[in-house]
Amino acid sequence: MSKKEEKTNVMRVLDQKDIPYTPHAYDPEARLDGAGVARQLGQDPERVFKTLVARGASGGLYVFDIPVEANLDLKKAARAVGEKSVSMIRQKELLPLTGYIHGGCSPVGMRKPYPTVFDETAELFDTICVSAGKIGFQVELSPTALMELVGASTADLTV
């Protein structure tokens, strides 16, 4: 099976739910940041979203998806989920909590469903890209379908 034909768990979930998507592959050895991934895929960085996981003051976990070149505003994020404050989880916590590694975290197919919020800019586009759950792979799909699948809301989340 070629890299183009390789299926990730995220792709299998989307197939199972009959959600149309376009798979994209990039060089996982290039050690790209999100903007570099967007450039390599020929995508507008405003349409390529990174998935961040934070813990609220209550101890609850939350998923935030924002454009790759943006920074998460922790105060706005806390307001969006009704917490007093939120802080990013430590990188070593990511795999045990989500099933994903840093650089390959997707809002789809986490070990548990966590409250998820997308930056409101996601709604400006017909399609957005998110990680397909493995470094080197992205999926492009309707933000509406994606947010319905993961039960996400939207809010202004960036600095």
Protein backbone atom coordinates (compact mmCIF):
# COMPACT_ATOMS: atom_id res chain seq x y z
CA MET A 1 0.00 0.00 0.00
CA SER A 2 1.48 3.36 -1.00
CA LYS A 3 1.63 6.34 1.34
CA LYS A 4 -1.23 7.92 -0.61
CA GLU A 5 -3.36 4.79 0.00
CA GLU A 6 -2.42 4.29 3.68
CA LYS A 7 -5.39 4.61 6.02
CA THR A 8 -5.11 6.05 9.52
CA ASN A 9 -7.62 5.45 12.30
CA VAL A 10 -9.02 8.94 11.67
CA MET A 11 -9.66 8.04 8.02
CA ARG A 12 -11.31 4.76 9.05
CA VAL A 13 -13.63 6.64 11.45
CA LEU A 14 -14.55 9.12 8.71
CA ASP A 15 -15.19 6.24 6.27
CA GLN A 16 -17.32 4.46 8.86
CA LYS A 17 -19.42 7.61 9.42
CA ASP A 18 -19.68 8.28 5.65
CA ILE A 19 -18.01 11.67 6.03
CA PRO A 20 -16.30 12.71 2.80
CA TYR A 21 -12.67 13.82 3.10
CA THR A 22 -9.56 14.24 1.02
CA PRO A 23 -6.40 12.63 2.41
CA HIS A 24 -3.12 14.52 2.13
CA ALA A 25 0.38 13.20 2.81
CA TYR A 26 3.56 15.11 3.54
CA ASP A 27 7.13 14.15 4.41
CA PRO A 28 7.11 13.09 8.09
CA GLU A 29 10.92 13.24 8.19
CA ALA A 30 10.96 16.97 7.38
CA ARG A 31 10.14 17.90 11.01
CA LEU A 32 7.79 20.63 9.88
CA ASP A 33 5.77 22.95 12.06
CA GLY A 34 2.12 23.48 11.17
CA ALA A 35 2.84 26.33 8.77
CA GLY A 36 5.46 24.16 7.05
CA VAL A 37 2.91 21.36 6.68
CA ALA A 38 0.43 23.83 5.16
CA ARG A 39 3.08 25.07 2.69
CA GLN A 40 4.13 21.52 1.74
CA LEU A 41 0.47 20.64 1.08
CA GLY A 42 -0.14 23.86 -0.87
CA GLN A 43 -2.81 24.88 1.66
CA ASP A 44 -3.61 28.29 3.16
CA PRO A 45 -2.31 28.11 6.78
CA GLU A 46 -5.58 29.73 7.92
CA ARG A 47 -7.39 26.55 6.76
CA VAL A 48 -4.99 24.11 8.44
CA PHE A 49 -5.88 23.54 12.10
CA LYS A 50 -3.78 22.18 14.93
CA THR A 51 -5.30 20.24 17.81
CA LEU A 52 -4.31 21.28 21.34
CA VAL A 53 -5.28 19.64 24.63
CA ALA A 54 -5.63 21.60 27.87
CA ARG A 55 -6.71 20.93 31.43
CA GLY A 56 -9.19 23.18 33.19
CA ALA A 57 -9.00 24.37 36.79
CA SER A 58 -11.66 21.73 37.56
CA GLY A 59 -9.34 18.99 36.26
CA GLY A 60 -11.38 18.36 33.10
CA LEU A 61 -9.69 17.97 29.73
CA TYR A 62 -10.57 20.05 26.69
CA VAL A 63 -9.60 19.98 23.02
CA PHE A 64 -9.03 23.21 21.10
CA ASP A 65 -8.51 23.41 17.34
CA ILE A 66 -6.99 26.59 15.99
CA PRO A 67 -5.21 27.69 12.78
CA VAL A 68 -1.61 26.45 12.72
CA GLU A 69 -0.07 29.92 12.73
CA ALA A 70 -2.24 31.18 15.59
CA ASN A 71 -1.67 31.02 19.34
CA LEU A 72 -4.29 29.81 21.79
CA ASP A 73 -5.50 32.53 24.13
CA LEU A 74 -5.87 30.60 27.41
CA LYS A 75 -8.33 33.13 28.88
CA LYS A 76 -10.60 32.93 25.83
CA ALA A 77 -10.28 29.13 25.85
CA ALA A 78 -11.26 28.97 29.53
CA ARG A 79 -14.29 31.19 28.88
CA ALA A 80 -15.32 29.00 25.93
CA VAL A 81 -15.51 25.91 28.16
CA GLY A 82 -16.80 27.59 31.33
CA GLU A 83 -13.59 27.15 33.33
CA LYS A 84 -11.86 29.64 35.61
CA SER A 85 -8.61 28.86 33.80
CA VAL A 86 -7.03 26.31 31.48
CA SER A 87 -3.42 25.29 30.92
CA MET A 88 -1.82 23.14 28.26
CA ILE A 89 -1.17 19.54 29.29
CA ARG A 90 2.43 18.33 29.35
CA GLN A 91 3.60 16.70 26.14
CA LYS A 92 4.24 13.38 27.93
CA GLU A 93 0.54 13.28 28.95
CA LEU A 94 -0.72 13.55 25.37
CA LEU A 95 -0.31 9.91 24.28
CA PRO A 96 -1.84 8.28 27.39
CA LEU A 97 -4.78 10.72 27.41
CA THR A 98 -5.58 10.93 23.70
CA GLY A 99 -3.85 8.04 21.96
CA TYR A 100 -1.94 10.52 19.80
CA ILE A 101 1.61 11.82 19.80
CA HIS A 102 2.73 15.43 19.52
CA GLY A 103 2.47 16.46 15.86
CA GLY A 104 -0.14 13.81 15.07
CA CYS A 105 -3.00 14.78 17.40
CA SER A 106 -6.44 14.85 15.78
CA PRO A 107 -9.82 15.87 17.18
CA VAL A 108 -11.19 12.62 15.67
CA GLY A 109 -10.76 9.26 17.38
CA MET A 110 -9.31 10.23 20.75
CA ARG A 111 -9.37 7.57 23.47
CA LYS A 112 -12.24 9.42 25.16
CA PRO A 113 -14.54 12.12 23.84
CA TYR A 114 -13.46 15.44 25.36
CA PRO A 115 -15.32 18.74 25.02
CA THR A 116 -13.98 20.25 21.81
CA VAL A 117 -13.97 23.85 20.60
CA PHE A 118 -12.86 25.08 17.19
CA ASP A 119 -11.73 28.60 16.55
CA GLU A 120 -14.64 30.44 14.97
CA THR A 121 -12.62 31.01 11.79
CA ALA A 122 -13.18 27.34 10.86
CA GLU A 123 -16.69 28.29 9.81
CA LEU A 124 -15.34 30.69 7.16
CA PHE A 125 -14.16 27.85 4.93
CA ASP A 126 -15.83 25.11 2.89
CA THR A 127 -13.07 22.73 3.98
CA ILE A 128 -10.33 22.71 6.59
CA CYS A 129 -7.41 20.36 7.23
CA VAL A 130 -6.65 18.59 10.51
CA SER A 131 -4.20 15.88 11.42
CA ALA A 132 -5.22 12.42 10.29
CA GLY A 133 -3.83 11.08 13.58
CA LYS A 134 -0.34 10.29 12.35
CA ILE A 135 2.61 12.51 11.48
CA GLY A 136 2.76 12.76 7.69
CA PHE A 137 -1.00 12.68 7.15
CA GLN A 138 -3.77 15.28 7.10
CA VAL A 139 -7.43 15.08 6.14
CA GLU A 140 -9.35 17.87 4.44
CA LEU A 141 -13.07 17.96 5.13
CA SER A 142 -16.09 20.10 5.85
CA PRO A 143 -15.70 21.89 9.19
CA THR A 144 -19.43 21.46 9.78
CA ALA A 145 -19.25 17.67 9.33
CA LEU A 146 -16.11 17.49 11.48
CA MET A 147 -17.63 19.54 14.31
CA GLU A 148 -20.84 17.49 14.21
CA LEU A 149 -18.81 14.28 14.42
CA VAL A 150 -16.84 15.36 17.51
CA GLY A 151 -19.66 17.40 19.07
CA ALA A 152 -17.65 20.60 18.89
CA SER A 153 -18.66 24.20 19.37
CA THR A 154 -16.93 27.34 18.09
CA ALA A 155 -15.54 30.40 19.84
CA ASP A 156 -12.93 33.11 19.42
CA LEU A 157 -9.88 31.23 20.77
CA THR A 158 -6.81 33.02 19.44
CA VAL A 159 -4.60 35.88 20.58
